[in-house]
Amino acid sequence: MRPSELARGEEALRDALPPERRKPADPALSRLVVEGVRREYGPVRALDGVGLAVEPGELLTILGPSGSGKTTLLKVIAGFETPETGSVLLGGEDITAVPPARRNIGMVFQNYALFPHMTAAQNIAFPLEMRGMARTEIDREVVRALDLVALGGLGERLPRQLSGGQQQRVALARAVVFNPRLLLLDEPFGALDRKLREAMQLEVRRLQRRLGLTTIFITHDQEEALVISDRVAVMRAGRIEQVGRPPEIYERPANSFVAEFVGESNLLFGTVGARKGDDLEIGTEDALTVIARGEAPAGARVGMLVRPERLIPGEAGRGTVNLFRGRVLETVYVGSSHKFRIRLDGGRELLVRAPAMAERGAPAVGDGIAVRFAPEDVHLFRQE
């Protein structure tokens, strides 16, 4: 999106939307609660007792790999799937058996789902026409919605005459034009290139905050989830593994699945030995000794996460703990940083991410290297 378009969109968000439509009259009416939802397809249990609460005005991202159940959960919330057990409450009202058209929920699909024979304005007008709104009011709301997504003046174009990003904004305008109680976004940026995807992430976030829309965003992209969310729910095999703010999910994952799925990771497993003040001495399965901060009883089996950016290349002074030596197996330049895969003398491989160095200073494949990390940079979690 060009800066001028972005500026126009910001002005529209401030000025074009009437005060009474900027947020729901009663925010509590948009609070979503999912309780014990189970959904099966023959022998496959797509949702296994899922429980979740989304607060008014919150953007919660459901993150997980393909087959984790995230899209099925979205369909249950939208009313396109009926669970075998459990309930869906919106604003305290049980809507589990309410038809989709009566839930007052806006939805944006990955493939946009625009009517190809209708103009952008006609696509946006469609949900208002289905609600029996007067034509003069429909026209007024469509103009406002086009301005909200920086598409003023493009209302008469057919979807095929719009770029992918413009089509996505039409789909978004159609989803919010009727002031829904809840907005659902099902991997909406999957078809966009990286630069446009990043621009749309910020645009959707701004729009969501301005309108105060309670929103659920589905994605398998970990970086996208961290950028756009108030909170993230990580799913696996029909269950929610962890719910938390992005820094919590990244820095303090609940288990090895979350640690590996969200961002790059170095995972080690071992047994807690002696405690020395605030530090735990942990012996790993491959005979390393790691000093970590945390609470765990002697003899406990624990997992340890050290993010690649926490490892510091180079020797250090006497008394340094968690100092390991090895050789570089692979080095990759990624612009702002270098990534190294190294094999320690004992055979363990670690991934290191360090700020980009001058060409002369970057280690080469086969070079000896020392790396270290602080005890407080080790996150302990239960071993599954």
Coordinates of C-alpha atoms in Angstrom, one line a residue:
M1 CA 0.0 0.0 0.0
R2 CA 1.3 3.4 -0.9
P3 CA 1.8 6.0 2.0
S4 CA -0.9 8.2 0.5
E5 CA -3.4 5.4 0.4
L6 CA -2.5 4.5 4.0
A7 CA -3.0 8.1 5.1
R8 CA -6.4 8.2 3.4
G9 CA -7.4 5.0 5.2
E10 CA -6.4 6.5 8.5
E11 CA -8.4 9.7 7.9
A12 CA -11.4 7.6 6.9
L13 CA -11.1 5.6 10.1
R14 CA -11.1 8.8 12.1
D15 CA -13.6 10.8 10.2
A16 CA -15.9 8.7 7.9
L17 CA -17.2 6.3 10.5
P18 CA -20.1 7.7 12.7
P19 CA -19.3 7.6 16.4
E20 CA -22.2 5.2 17.1
R21 CA -20.7 2.6 14.7
R22 CA -17.1 2.7 15.8
K23 CA -17.6 0.2 18.6
P24 CA -20.5 -2.1 19.7
A25 CA -23.0 -0.3 22.0
D26 CA -22.3 -2.9 24.7
P27 CA -18.8 -4.4 24.4
A28 CA -19.9 -7.4 26.5
L29 CA -22.1 -8.5 23.7
S30 CA -19.0 -9.4 21.7
R31 CA -17.4 -11.6 24.3
L32 CA -16.9 -15.1 22.9
V33 CA -16.7 -18.3 25.0
V34 CA -16.1 -21.8 23.6
E35 CA -16.8 -24.5 26.1
G36 CA -15.8 -28.2 25.8
V37 CA -16.3 -28.4 22.0
R38 CA -15.8 -31.7 20.4
R39 CA -16.1 -32.4 16.7
E40 CA -15.5 -35.7 14.9
Y41 CA -15.3 -36.8 11.3
G42 CA -15.7 -40.6 11.5
P43 CA -12.7 -41.9 13.5
V44 CA -10.9 -38.5 13.3
R45 CA -11.4 -36.2 16.3
A46 CA -10.8 -32.8 14.8
L47 CA -11.7 -30.9 18.1
D48 CA -11.1 -32.6 21.4
G49 CA -12.9 -30.7 24.2
V50 CA -11.7 -27.2 23.2
G51 CA -12.3 -24.4 25.6
L52 CA -11.5 -20.7 24.8
A53 CA -12.5 -17.2 25.8
V54 CA -12.0 -14.1 23.6
E55 CA -12.5 -10.8 25.4
P56 CA -14.4 -7.8 23.8
G57 CA -12.1 -5.9 21.4
E58 CA -9.4 -8.5 21.6
L59 CA -7.6 -10.0 18.5
L60 CA -6.8 -13.6 19.3
T61 CA -4.9 -15.7 16.8
I62 CA -5.3 -19.5 16.6
L63 CA -2.0 -20.8 15.4
G64 CA -1.2 -24.4 14.4
P65 CA 0.0 -26.7 11.7
S66 CA -2.3 -28.2 9.0
G67 CA -4.7 -30.7 10.6
S68 CA -4.5 -29.2 14.1
G69 CA -8.2 -28.3 14.1
K70 CA -8.0 -24.5 13.9
T71 CA -10.2 -24.1 10.8
T72 CA -12.7 -26.6 12.2
L73 CA -12.9 -24.5 15.3
L74 CA -13.5 -21.4 13.3
K75 CA -16.3 -23.2 11.4
V76 CA -17.9 -24.2 14.6
I77 CA -17.8 -20.6 15.9
A78 CA -19.2 -19.3 12.5
G79 CA -22.0 -22.0 12.5
F80 CA -20.9 -23.9 9.5
E81 CA -20.1 -27.0 11.7
T82 CA -22.1 -28.4 14.6
P83 CA -20.2 -29.9 17.5
E84 CA -21.1 -33.3 19.0
T85 CA -20.6 -31.8 22.5
G86 CA -19.9 -28.4 23.9
S87 CA -21.2 -24.9 23.3
V88 CA -20.5 -21.5 21.8
L89 CA -21.6 -18.4 23.6
L90 CA -21.5 -14.9 22.2
G91 CA -22.3 -12.1 24.6
G92 CA -23.6 -14.7 27.0
E93 CA -26.1 -16.1 24.4
D94 CA -25.8 -19.7 23.5
I95 CA -25.5 -19.6 19.7
T96 CA -24.4 -23.3 19.2
A97 CA -27.6 -24.1 17.2
V98 CA -28.1 -20.6 15.7
P99 CA -27.8 -20.6 11.9
P100 CA -24.8 -18.7 10.5
A101 CA -26.8 -15.9 8.9
R102 CA -28.3 -15.1 12.3
R103 CA -25.1 -14.9 14.3
N104 CA -24.1 -11.4 13.1
I105 CA -20.5 -12.6 12.5
G106 CA -18.3 -11.2 9.8
M107 CA -15.9 -13.6 8.0
V108 CA -13.0 -13.2 5.6
F109 CA -11.8 -16.3 3.7
Q110 CA -8.4 -17.0 2.3
N111 CA -9.8 -17.1 -1.3
Y112 CA -11.7 -13.8 -0.6
A113 CA -15.0 -15.5 -1.8
L114 CA -16.0 -12.4 -3.8
F115 CA -18.8 -12.6 -6.3
P116 CA -17.0 -12.3 -9.6
H117 CA -19.9 -10.8 -11.5
M118 CA -20.5 -8.1 -8.9
T119 CA -18.5 -4.8 -8.5
A120 CA -16.6 -4.1 -5.3
A121 CA -19.4 -1.9 -4.2
Q122 CA -22.0 -4.6 -4.9
N123 CA -20.0 -7.2 -3.0
I124 CA -19.8 -4.9 0.0
A125 CA -23.5 -4.0 -0.3
F126 CA -24.6 -7.7 -0.3
P127 CA -24.8 -8.3 3.5
L128 CA -26.7 -5.1 3.9
E129 CA -29.2 -6.0 1.2
M130 CA -29.7 -9.4 2.9
R131 CA -30.6 -7.5 6.1
G132 CA -33.2 -5.5 4.3
M133 CA -31.5 -2.1 4.7
A134 CA -32.9 0.8 2.7
R135 CA -31.0 1.6 -0.5
T136 CA -30.0 5.1 0.5
E137 CA -28.5 3.8 3.7
I138 CA -26.8 0.9 1.9
D139 CA -25.1 3.4 -0.5
R140 CA -23.9 5.5 2.4
E141 CA -22.5 2.6 4.3
V142 CA -20.7 1.2 1.2
V143 CA -19.0 4.5 0.6
R144 CA -17.9 4.6 4.2
A145 CA -16.6 1.0 4.0
L146 CA -14.6 1.6 0.8
D147 CA -13.0 4.6 2.5
L148 CA -12.2 2.5 5.6
V149 CA -10.1 0.2 3.5
A150 CA -8.6 2.9 1.3
L151 CA -10.5 1.9 -1.8
G152 CA -12.5 5.1 -2.4
G153 CA -13.2 5.6 -6.1
L154 CA -12.8 1.9 -6.9
G155 CA -16.3 0.7 -6.1
E156 CA -17.3 0.1 -9.7
R157 CA -14.5 -2.3 -10.5
L158 CA -15.0 -6.0 -10.8
P159 CA -12.8 -8.3 -8.7
R160 CA -10.7 -9.3 -11.7
Q161 CA -9.9 -5.6 -12.2
L162 CA -8.4 -5.4 -8.7
S163 CA -5.1 -6.5 -7.4
G164 CA -4.9 -9.3 -4.8
G165 CA -4.4 -6.8 -2.0
Q166 CA -7.4 -4.7 -3.2
Q167 CA -9.6 -7.8 -3.4
Q168 CA -8.6 -8.7 0.1
R169 CA -9.6 -5.2 1.3
V170 CA -13.0 -5.6 -0.5
A171 CA -13.5 -8.8 1.4
L172 CA -12.6 -7.1 4.7
A173 CA -14.9 -4.2 4.0
R174 CA -17.8 -6.6 3.3
A175 CA -17.1 -8.4 6.6
V176 CA -17.2 -5.2 8.7
V177 CA -19.8 -3.1 6.9
F178 CA -22.7 -4.4 8.9
N179 CA -21.0 -3.8 12.3
P180 CA -20.6 -7.5 13.3
R181 CA -20.3 -8.6 16.9
L182 CA -17.4 -10.8 15.9
L183 CA -14.9 -10.9 13.0
L184 CA -13.4 -14.2 11.9
L185 CA -10.3 -14.2 9.5
D186 CA -9.4 -17.6 8.0
E187 CA -5.7 -17.3 6.8
P188 CA -6.7 -14.2 4.9
F189 CA -3.2 -13.3 3.6
G190 CA -2.2 -16.8 2.4
A191 CA -2.3 -15.8 -1.3
L192 CA -0.4 -12.5 -1.0
D193 CA 3.3 -11.9 -1.5
R194 CA 5.4 -11.2 1.5
K195 CA 5.6 -7.4 1.3
L196 CA 1.9 -7.1 0.7
R197 CA 1.1 -9.6 3.4
E198 CA 3.1 -7.6 5.9
A199 CA 1.3 -4.4 4.9
M200 CA -2.1 -6.1 5.2
Q201 CA -1.2 -7.4 8.7
L202 CA -0.7 -3.8 9.9
E203 CA -3.8 -2.5 8.1
V204 CA -6.1 -5.2 9.6
R205 CA -4.6 -4.5 13.0
R206 CA -5.3 -0.8 12.7
L207 CA -8.8 -1.4 11.5
Q208 CA -9.6 -3.9 14.2
R209 CA -8.4 -1.6 16.9
R210 CA -10.2 1.5 15.6
L211 CA -13.5 -0.4 15.3
G212 CA -13.0 -2.3 18.6
L213 CA -13.9 -5.5 16.9
T214 CA -13.5 -8.8 18.8
T215 CA -11.5 -10.8 16.2
I216 CA -10.3 -14.4 15.7
F217 CA -7.4 -14.8 13.2
I218 CA -6.4 -18.2 11.9
T219 CA -2.9 -18.8 10.6
H220 CA -0.1 -21.3 10.4
D221 CA 2.5 -18.5 10.1
Q222 CA 4.2 -18.1 13.5
E223 CA 5.7 -14.7 12.7
E224 CA 2.3 -13.4 11.6
A225 CA 0.8 -14.6 14.8
L226 CA 3.4 -12.8 16.9
V227 CA 3.0 -9.5 15.0
I228 CA -0.7 -9.2 14.8
S229 CA -2.1 -10.6 18.1
D230 CA -3.1 -9.5 21.5
R231 CA -3.0 -13.2 22.5
V232 CA -2.1 -16.4 20.7
A233 CA -3.7 -19.9 21.1
V234 CA -1.5 -22.7 19.8
M235 CA -3.3 -25.8 18.7
R236 CA -2.2 -29.4 18.0
A237 CA -4.3 -32.5 17.2
G238 CA -7.6 -30.8 18.2
R239 CA -6.4 -29.4 21.5
I240 CA -5.1 -26.1 22.6
E241 CA -1.6 -26.4 24.0
Q242 CA -1.1 -22.9 25.3
V243 CA -2.8 -19.5 25.3
G244 CA -0.8 -16.3 26.0
R245 CA 0.5 -13.0 24.9
P246 CA 3.0 -13.2 22.0
P247 CA 6.1 -12.6 24.3
E248 CA 4.9 -15.4 26.6
I249 CA 4.4 -17.9 23.8
Y250 CA 7.8 -17.1 22.4
E251 CA 9.9 -16.8 25.6
R252 CA 8.0 -19.2 27.9
P253 CA 6.4 -22.0 25.8
A254 CA 4.5 -24.6 27.8
N255 CA 6.1 -27.6 26.2
S256 CA 8.4 -28.8 23.4
F257 CA 5.7 -28.6 20.7
V258 CA 5.1 -24.9 21.3
A259 CA 8.8 -24.3 21.6
E260 CA 9.6 -25.9 18.3
F261 CA 6.5 -24.7 16.4
V262 CA 6.9 -21.0 17.4
G263 CA 10.2 -19.6 16.1
E264 CA 13.6 -21.3 15.8
S265 CA 14.8 -23.3 18.9
N266 CA 17.5 -25.3 20.5
L267 CA 15.9 -27.9 22.7
L268 CA 17.8 -30.0 25.2
F269 CA 16.4 -32.6 27.7
G270 CA 18.0 -33.7 31.0
T271 CA 17.8 -34.4 34.7
V272 CA 18.0 -31.8 37.4
G273 CA 20.9 -32.3 39.7
A274 CA 22.3 -29.9 42.4
R275 CA 21.0 -26.4 43.2
K276 CA 23.6 -23.7 43.7
G277 CA 21.8 -20.5 44.9
D278 CA 19.4 -19.5 42.2
D279 CA 20.9 -21.9 39.6
L280 CA 20.1 -25.4 38.7
E281 CA 22.7 -27.8 37.4
I282 CA 21.1 -30.0 34.7
G283 CA 22.8 -33.0 33.0
T284 CA 21.6 -33.6 29.5
E285 CA 21.2 -36.8 27.6
D286 CA 24.4 -36.2 25.7
A287 CA 26.6 -35.5 28.7
L288 CA 26.4 -31.7 28.7
T289 CA 26.0 -29.8 31.9
V290 CA 23.7 -26.8 31.6
I291 CA 23.2 -24.1 34.3
A292 CA 19.7 -22.7 34.3
R293 CA 17.4 -20.5 36.4
G294 CA 14.1 -21.9 37.5
E295 CA 12.2 -24.1 39.9
A296 CA 12.4 -27.9 39.6
P297 CA 13.1 -30.6 42.2
A298 CA 16.3 -32.7 42.1
G299 CA 15.9 -35.7 39.9
A300 CA 13.1 -34.1 37.7
R301 CA 13.2 -34.7 34.0
V302 CA 12.9 -31.3 32.2
G303 CA 13.1 -29.8 28.8
M304 CA 15.2 -26.7 28.1
L305 CA 14.7 -24.1 25.4
V306 CA 17.5 -21.7 24.3
R307 CA 16.5 -19.4 21.4
P308 CA 19.3 -19.1 18.7
E309 CA 19.6 -15.3 19.3
R310 CA 20.5 -16.0 23.0
L311 CA 23.7 -17.8 22.0
I312 CA 26.7 -15.5 21.9
P313 CA 29.7 -16.6 19.7
G314 CA 33.2 -16.2 21.2
E315 CA 35.2 -17.0 24.3
A316 CA 34.5 -15.3 27.6
G317 CA 36.3 -14.7 30.9
R318 CA 37.0 -17.2 33.7
G319 CA 34.0 -18.5 35.5
T320 CA 31.7 -18.3 32.5
V321 CA 29.0 -21.0 32.6
N322 CA 27.2 -22.6 29.6
L323 CA 30.3 -22.2 27.4
F324 CA 30.6 -24.9 24.7
R325 CA 33.0 -25.4 21.8
G326 CA 32.5 -27.0 18.4
R327 CA 32.8 -26.5 14.7
V328 CA 30.6 -24.7 12.1
L329 CA 28.6 -27.0 9.9
E330 CA 26.6 -24.4 8.0
T331 CA 26.4 -20.6 7.8
V332 CA 23.6 -18.6 6.2
Y333 CA 23.5 -14.8 5.7
V334 CA 20.0 -13.4 6.2
G335 CA 20.6 -9.7 5.9
S336 CA 20.5 -8.4 9.4
S337 CA 22.0 -11.5 10.9
H338 CA 24.0 -14.7 10.3
K339 CA 22.7 -18.1 11.2
F340 CA 25.2 -20.8 12.1
R341 CA 24.6 -24.5 12.6
I342 CA 27.4 -25.9 14.8
R343 CA 28.3 -29.3 16.1
L344 CA 29.6 -29.4 19.6
D345 CA 32.6 -31.6 20.5
G346 CA 30.2 -34.1 22.1
G347 CA 28.0 -34.3 19.0
R348 CA 25.1 -32.1 19.9
E349 CA 24.1 -29.6 17.2
L350 CA 23.0 -26.0 18.0
L351 CA 21.6 -23.2 15.9
V352 CA 23.1 -19.7 16.6
R353 CA 21.7 -16.4 15.3
A354 CA 24.0 -13.4 15.6
P355 CA 24.0 -9.8 14.3
A356 CA 25.5 -9.7 10.8
M357 CA 29.2 -9.2 10.9
A358 CA 31.6 -7.9 8.2
E359 CA 32.5 -10.5 5.6
R360 CA 35.9 -11.0 7.2
G361 CA 34.5 -11.6 10.6
A362 CA 31.9 -14.3 9.8
P363 CA 33.0 -17.9 10.6
A364 CA 33.3 -20.3 7.7
V365 CA 32.2 -23.9 7.5
G366 CA 34.8 -26.0 9.3
D367 CA 36.0 -23.2 11.6
G368 CA 36.2 -23.9 15.3
I369 CA 33.8 -21.8 17.4
A370 CA 32.8 -21.2 21.0
V371 CA 29.3 -20.2 22.1
R372 CA 27.9 -19.3 25.4
F373 CA 24.5 -18.4 26.9
A374 CA 23.4 -17.1 30.3
P375 CA 21.4 -19.2 32.8
E376 CA 18.5 -16.8 32.7
D377 CA 18.2 -17.4 28.9
V378 CA 17.3 -21.1 29.5
H379 CA 13.6 -21.7 29.7
L380 CA 12.6 -24.8 31.6
F381 CA 9.3 -26.7 30.7
R382 CA 7.8 -30.1 31.6
Q383 CA 9.1 -32.9 29.5
E384 CA 6.4 -34.7 27.7

